[in-house]
Each structure stands twice: as structure tokens, then as C-alpha cells.
Amino acid sequence: GNYAIAYFLSAAPDFSYKNYIDIYNVLSEKVKNSYYGKKLFEKLNSIKVLDSKDENGIAEIVKENELITIYAIDPAKKTVELNKKFYERNKYTLIDIWASWCSPCRKTNIDIRAKKDAYLKKGLLIIGFSLDTDFDNWKEAIKTDKTDWLQISDLKGNESPIAKYLKLTVIPSNVLLNSRGEIIARNITLQELDNLLL
């Protein structure tokens, strides 16, 4: 019957549908119908489809023959899979790792926005991967920064498998992949990208 339970559950580092749906189900109706109860239910449903693909959470990174595959969701809560076929569409794919609460990341969003169309014409696709845990904050930042390129997240923050896989200590950060899905550079600058795409 405690409203705080709904608030704290959604921020749990091991948050997933299978881990917390049973707890949600025993909450009182008052808590379920509260603001935080509804937010919790919304977050549970948004990641439900991905739990079947990853036993450890809602995002997955698989390295097989140097191929990096990532499962996440977009702002419409649709599952997105970055796989071999996805990477083959472009010469390069830049995954920019950011978060709504990171001021330098938001500045990077603006810088990328000015160049992303030119980059795409030269064979570079840009994807934003957010380390947010709050869906609404992430979506609002996308709207505010006008980041109209593909944005995905697993809503697990620093506990995200991608953050752990890349051993991230700071953001913004990025990885550049070739058309085979292999990481060929990390934390490349926009100037270095300009030189690469000449």
C-alpha cells in the first residue's frame, strides 16, 4: 500500500518485466492507479517484449565473429534490433551514447544534428543510444534536442549491457562500426568523422 514502492521499483538496477511484474501485481489498487503506479506499469509493458530475448534485461549485446547485435526499444516502444542486415545498409554506423541528464551529451546532440544529413549521404548512419532510466525524460530530451535520427534505449542506465560491455566510465561516448558490425573506432570526434568521410 506504499506509493513509494512504485516510485523506487522503476529505478531498480535489475529492472525487467519478469523481475517485477509479480511485485506490481500485489500492489494495492490505490498504488496501481497513482501517478507512479501508472508509470511503473507503463515501463513494465514497454520492456515486456524484450525480456523474451534477453535473460539479463532488456538489451543485449552478442559478439559472434566480431558481430555486435543490440536489442533495445525506440521512443514508440517498438523493439529495435541492430544486427548484420541492419549494419549492411550503410558503410558505417555511429552509435552515440548519451543521456537526458548529461549536459555535454545534449551539446553533442546539437552538433550531430547539424551534420547528420551530410553524413548519411556519405554512407554514415547515426544512432543514439540513451543511458536513461526514465522513459519520459528520454523522450522529452529527444523532442527538445530535435534528434530525429534513430534513438534507442534499454532504460537501464549505467547497468545497461552496452555500458558494461564497452566499460563506459563517462558519457558522451561513441563507437563506430563498419558494414559488418565490427567496432573500428571508439570516441571518434566529428572532425575525425569528417576526415574519414572525405
mmCIF file of C-alpha atoms in Angstrom:
data_model
loop_
_atom_site.group_PDB
_atom_site.id
_atom_site.type_symbol
_atom_site.label_atom_id
_atom_site.label_comp_id
_atom_site.label_asym_id
_atom_site.label_seq_id
_atom_site.Cartn_x
_atom_site.Cartn_y
_atom_site.Cartn_z
ATOM 1 C CA GLY A 1 0.000 0.000 0.000
ATOM 2 C CA ASN A 2 3.026 2.317 -0.031
ATOM 3 C CA TYR A 3 3.173 4.701 -3.006
ATOM 4 C CA ALA A 4 6.958 4.915 -2.682
ATOM 5 C CA ILE A 5 7.254 1.278 -3.743
ATOM 6 C CA ALA A 6 6.039 2.105 -7.258
ATOM 7 C CA TYR A 7 8.477 5.000 -7.435
ATOM 8 C CA PHE A 8 11.539 3.050 -6.324
ATOM 9 C CA LEU A 9 10.818 -0.134 -8.291
ATOM 10 C CA SER A 10 11.053 1.621 -11.651
ATOM 11 C CA ALA A 11 14.588 2.756 -10.809
ATOM 12 C CA ALA A 12 15.845 -0.671 -9.732
ATOM 13 C CA PRO A 13 19.162 -1.569 -11.440
ATOM 14 C CA ASP A 14 17.878 -5.054 -12.330
ATOM 15 C CA PHE A 15 14.556 -3.752 -13.630
ATOM 16 C CA SER A 16 12.830 -6.104 -16.042
ATOM 17 C CA TYR A 17 9.333 -7.404 -16.642
ATOM 18 C CA LYS A 18 9.989 -10.854 -15.248
ATOM 19 C CA ASN A 19 11.712 -9.500 -12.138
ATOM 20 C CA TYR A 20 9.000 -7.058 -11.104
ATOM 21 C CA ILE A 21 5.629 -7.896 -12.636
ATOM 22 C CA ASP A 22 4.758 -10.160 -9.683
ATOM 23 C CA ILE A 23 5.537 -7.346 -7.249
ATOM 24 C CA TYR A 24 3.423 -4.923 -9.281
ATOM 25 C CA ASN A 25 0.521 -7.378 -9.231
ATOM 26 C CA VAL A 26 0.347 -7.389 -5.418
ATOM 27 C CA LEU A 27 0.317 -3.596 -5.094
ATOM 28 C CA SER A 28 -2.935 -2.115 -3.852
ATOM 29 C CA GLU A 29 -5.337 -0.658 -6.406
ATOM 30 C CA LYS A 30 -4.713 2.816 -4.988
ATOM 31 C CA VAL A 31 -0.996 2.473 -5.661
ATOM 32 C CA LYS A 32 -1.588 0.990 -9.120
ATOM 33 C CA ASN A 33 -3.849 3.891 -10.030
ATOM 34 C CA SER A 34 -1.492 6.538 -8.686
ATOM 35 C CA TYR A 35 0.844 8.530 -10.923
ATOM 36 C CA TYR A 36 3.874 6.378 -10.058
ATOM 37 C CA GLY A 37 1.838 3.182 -10.242
ATOM 38 C CA LYS A 38 0.760 4.005 -13.779
ATOM 39 C CA LYS A 39 4.313 4.962 -14.727
ATOM 40 C CA LEU A 40 5.594 1.681 -13.345
ATOM 41 C CA PHE A 41 3.014 -0.313 -15.294
ATOM 42 C CA GLU A 42 3.846 1.603 -18.464
ATOM 43 C CA LYS A 43 7.544 0.883 -18.058
ATOM 44 C CA LEU A 44 6.908 -2.799 -17.369
ATOM 45 C CA ASN A 45 4.852 -3.130 -20.534
ATOM 46 C CA SER A 46 7.355 -1.208 -22.633
ATOM 47 C CA ILE A 47 10.074 -3.757 -21.898
ATOM 48 C CA LYS A 48 7.947 -6.903 -21.758
ATOM 49 C CA VAL A 49 8.606 -7.908 -25.364
ATOM 50 C CA LEU A 50 12.358 -7.652 -24.902
ATOM 51 C CA ASP A 51 12.556 -9.848 -21.834
ATOM 52 C CA SER A 52 11.965 -12.868 -24.032
ATOM 53 C CA LYS A 53 15.139 -12.033 -25.958
ATOM 54 C CA ASP A 54 17.481 -11.380 -23.069
ATOM 55 C CA GLU A 55 17.591 -13.212 -19.763
ATOM 56 C CA ASN A 56 19.631 -10.413 -18.159
ATOM 57 C CA GLY A 57 17.481 -7.413 -19.003
ATOM 58 C CA ILE A 58 16.025 -5.638 -21.986
ATOM 59 C CA ALA A 59 19.096 -5.017 -24.085
ATOM 60 C CA GLU A 60 21.583 -7.482 -25.350
ATOM 61 C CA ILE A 61 24.990 -7.357 -26.973
ATOM 62 C CA VAL A 62 26.186 -10.530 -28.619
ATOM 63 C CA LYS A 63 29.644 -10.839 -30.081
ATOM 64 C CA GLU A 64 29.852 -13.637 -32.605
ATOM 65 C CA ASN A 65 32.611 -13.487 -35.204
ATOM 66 C CA GLU A 66 33.066 -9.835 -34.265
ATOM 67 C CA LEU A 67 29.407 -9.034 -34.983
ATOM 68 C CA ILE A 68 27.722 -6.774 -32.435
ATOM 69 C CA THR A 69 23.965 -7.302 -32.114
ATOM 70 C CA ILE A 70 21.892 -4.983 -29.930
ATOM 71 C CA TYR A 71 18.250 -5.276 -28.864
ATOM 72 C CA ALA A 72 16.522 -2.194 -27.442
ATOM 73 C CA ILE A 73 13.390 -0.056 -27.852
ATOM 74 C CA ASP A 74 12.708 3.191 -29.682
ATOM 75 C CA PRO A 75 10.631 6.142 -28.370
ATOM 76 C CA ALA A 76 7.499 4.483 -29.755
ATOM 77 C CA LYS A 77 8.332 1.460 -27.568
ATOM 78 C CA LYS A 78 8.963 -0.735 -30.573
ATOM 79 C CA THR A 79 11.717 -3.333 -30.446
ATOM 80 C CA VAL A 80 14.778 -2.428 -32.491
ATOM 81 C CA GLU A 81 17.411 -4.953 -33.443
ATOM 82 C CA LEU A 82 20.800 -3.815 -34.700
ATOM 83 C CA ASN A 83 22.102 -6.875 -36.499
ATOM 84 C CA LYS A 84 24.136 -7.936 -39.520
ATOM 85 C CA LYS A 85 21.431 -6.989 -42.017
ATOM 86 C CA PHE A 86 20.987 -3.625 -40.339
ATOM 87 C CA TYR A 87 24.681 -2.719 -40.492
ATOM 88 C CA GLU A 88 24.996 -3.830 -44.121
ATOM 89 C CA ARG A 89 22.743 -0.976 -45.209
ATOM 90 C CA ASN A 90 25.454 1.615 -44.622
ATOM 91 C CA LYS A 91 29.214 1.840 -44.946
ATOM 92 C CA TYR A 92 29.491 2.977 -41.327
ATOM 93 C CA THR A 93 27.232 3.167 -38.273
ATOM 94 C CA LEU A 94 27.995 5.538 -35.409
ATOM 95 C CA ILE A 95 26.333 4.690 -32.093
ATOM 96 C CA ASP A 96 26.312 7.831 -29.971
ATOM 97 C CA ILE A 97 25.838 7.037 -26.277
ATOM 98 C CA TRP A 98 24.181 9.779 -24.250
ATOM 99 C CA ALA A 99 21.548 10.556 -21.603
ATOM 100 C CA SER A 100 19.000 13.299 -20.988
ATOM 101 C CA TRP A 101 20.704 14.324 -17.726
ATOM 102 C CA CYS A 102 24.135 14.745 -19.369
ATOM 103 C CA SER A 103 24.725 18.369 -20.432
ATOM 104 C CA PRO A 104 27.760 17.629 -22.674
ATOM 105 C CA CYS A 105 25.691 14.900 -24.342
ATOM 106 C CA ARG A 106 22.928 17.377 -25.128
ATOM 107 C CA LYS A 107 25.507 19.674 -26.736
ATOM 108 C CA THR A 108 26.711 16.734 -28.824
ATOM 109 C CA ASN A 109 23.130 16.152 -29.969
ATOM 110 C CA ILE A 110 23.060 19.687 -31.367
ATOM 111 C CA ASP A 111 26.412 19.235 -33.101
ATOM 112 C CA ILE A 112 25.322 15.938 -34.659
ATOM 113 C CA ARG A 113 22.027 17.429 -35.789
ATOM 114 C CA ALA A 114 23.901 19.911 -37.964
ATOM 115 C CA LYS A 115 25.840 17.162 -39.736
ATOM 116 C CA LYS A 116 23.723 14.015 -39.750
ATOM 117 C CA ASP A 117 22.144 14.549 -43.206
ATOM 118 C CA ALA A 118 25.528 15.138 -44.822
ATOM 119 C CA TYR A 119 26.926 12.098 -43.051
ATOM 120 C CA LEU A 120 24.078 9.897 -44.260
ATOM 121 C CA LYS A 121 24.725 10.913 -47.872
ATOM 122 C CA LYS A 122 28.309 9.721 -47.393
ATOM 123 C CA GLY A 123 27.304 6.344 -46.003
ATOM 124 C CA LEU A 124 27.318 7.018 -42.253
ATOM 125 C CA LEU A 125 24.200 6.263 -40.216
ATOM 126 C CA ILE A 126 23.950 7.794 -36.747
ATOM 127 C CA ILE A 127 22.078 6.088 -33.921
ATOM 128 C CA GLY A 128 21.552 7.476 -30.437
ATOM 129 C CA PHE A 129 21.682 5.036 -27.519
ATOM 130 C CA SER A 130 20.458 6.548 -24.255
ATOM 131 C CA LEU A 131 21.558 5.538 -20.776
ATOM 132 C CA ASP A 132 18.389 6.993 -19.298
ATOM 133 C CA THR A 133 16.229 5.052 -16.857
ATOM 134 C CA ASP A 134 13.165 7.286 -17.132
ATOM 135 C CA PHE A 135 11.260 6.891 -20.394
ATOM 136 C CA ASP A 136 9.571 10.299 -20.241
ATOM 137 C CA ASN A 137 12.807 12.189 -19.573
ATOM 138 C CA TRP A 138 14.453 10.417 -22.504
ATOM 139 C CA LYS A 139 11.554 11.121 -24.850
ATOM 140 C CA GLU A 140 11.356 14.776 -23.799
ATOM 141 C CA ALA A 141 15.092 15.238 -24.428
ATOM 142 C CA ILE A 142 14.702 13.760 -27.913
ATOM 143 C CA LYS A 143 11.911 16.244 -28.630
ATOM 144 C CA THR A 144 13.778 19.208 -27.173
ATOM 145 C CA ASP A 145 17.047 18.447 -28.956
ATOM 146 C CA LYS A 146 15.247 17.569 -32.210
ATOM 147 C CA THR A 147 17.234 14.366 -32.568
ATOM 148 C CA ASP A 148 15.268 12.980 -35.487
ATOM 149 C CA TRP A 149 17.737 10.173 -36.168
ATOM 150 C CA LEU A 150 17.106 6.705 -34.745
ATOM 151 C CA GLN A 151 17.067 6.771 -30.943
ATOM 152 C CA ILE A 152 17.069 3.597 -28.844
ATOM 153 C CA SER A 153 17.482 2.673 -25.182
ATOM 154 C CA ASP A 154 17.165 -0.186 -22.727
ATOM 155 C CA LEU A 155 16.213 2.174 -19.856
ATOM 156 C CA LYS A 156 18.775 0.558 -17.572
ATOM 157 C CA GLY A 157 21.170 3.483 -17.161
ATOM 158 C CA ASN A 158 24.663 2.544 -16.043
ATOM 159 C CA GLU A 159 23.500 -1.060 -15.653
ATOM 160 C CA SER A 160 22.867 -1.306 -19.380
ATOM 161 C CA PRO A 161 24.637 -4.260 -21.000
ATOM 162 C CA ILE A 162 26.063 -1.917 -23.618
ATOM 163 C CA ALA A 163 27.601 0.288 -20.921
ATOM 164 C CA LYS A 164 29.119 -2.745 -19.234
ATOM 165 C CA TYR A 165 30.290 -4.308 -22.489
ATOM 166 C CA LEU A 166 32.062 -1.105 -23.519
ATOM 167 C CA LYS A 167 33.258 -0.491 -19.930
ATOM 168 C CA LEU A 168 31.988 3.077 -20.068
ATOM 169 C CA THR A 169 33.137 5.469 -17.368
ATOM 170 C CA VAL A 170 31.953 8.746 -18.911
ATOM 171 C CA ILE A 171 29.475 9.981 -21.497
ATOM 172 C CA PRO A 172 29.067 11.225 -24.135
ATOM 173 C CA SER A 173 30.790 8.322 -25.796
ATOM 174 C CA ASN A 174 30.505 6.601 -29.148
ATOM 175 C CA VAL A 175 31.512 3.588 -31.178
ATOM 176 C CA LEU A 176 31.984 3.451 -34.932
ATOM 177 C CA LEU A 177 31.092 0.201 -36.677
ATOM 178 C CA ASN A 178 31.741 -0.924 -40.222
ATOM 179 C CA SER A 179 29.220 -2.601 -42.519
ATOM 180 C CA ARG A 180 29.981 -5.966 -40.888
ATOM 181 C CA GLY A 181 29.011 -4.677 -37.437
ATOM 182 C CA GLU A 182 32.596 -4.615 -36.178
ATOM 183 C CA ILE A 183 33.771 -1.828 -33.873
ATOM 184 C CA ILE A 184 36.528 0.026 -35.703
ATOM 185 C CA ALA A 185 36.821 3.146 -33.524
ATOM 186 C CA ARG A 186 35.742 4.486 -30.160
ATOM 187 C CA ASN A 187 35.077 8.076 -29.105
ATOM 188 C CA ILE A 188 35.748 9.416 -32.573
ATOM 189 C CA THR A 189 35.321 13.186 -32.927
ATOM 190 C CA LEU A 190 33.143 14.857 -35.528
ATOM 191 C CA GLN A 191 36.277 16.281 -37.117
ATOM 192 C CA GLU A 192 37.707 12.766 -37.396
ATOM 193 C CA LEU A 193 34.441 11.636 -38.947
ATOM 194 C CA ASP A 194 34.670 14.483 -41.465
ATOM 195 C CA ASN A 195 38.165 13.341 -42.429
ATOM 196 C CA LEU A 196 37.090 9.698 -42.650
ATOM 197 C CA LEU A 197 34.219 10.500 -44.990
ATOM 198 C CA LEU A 198 36.165 12.732 -47.371
#
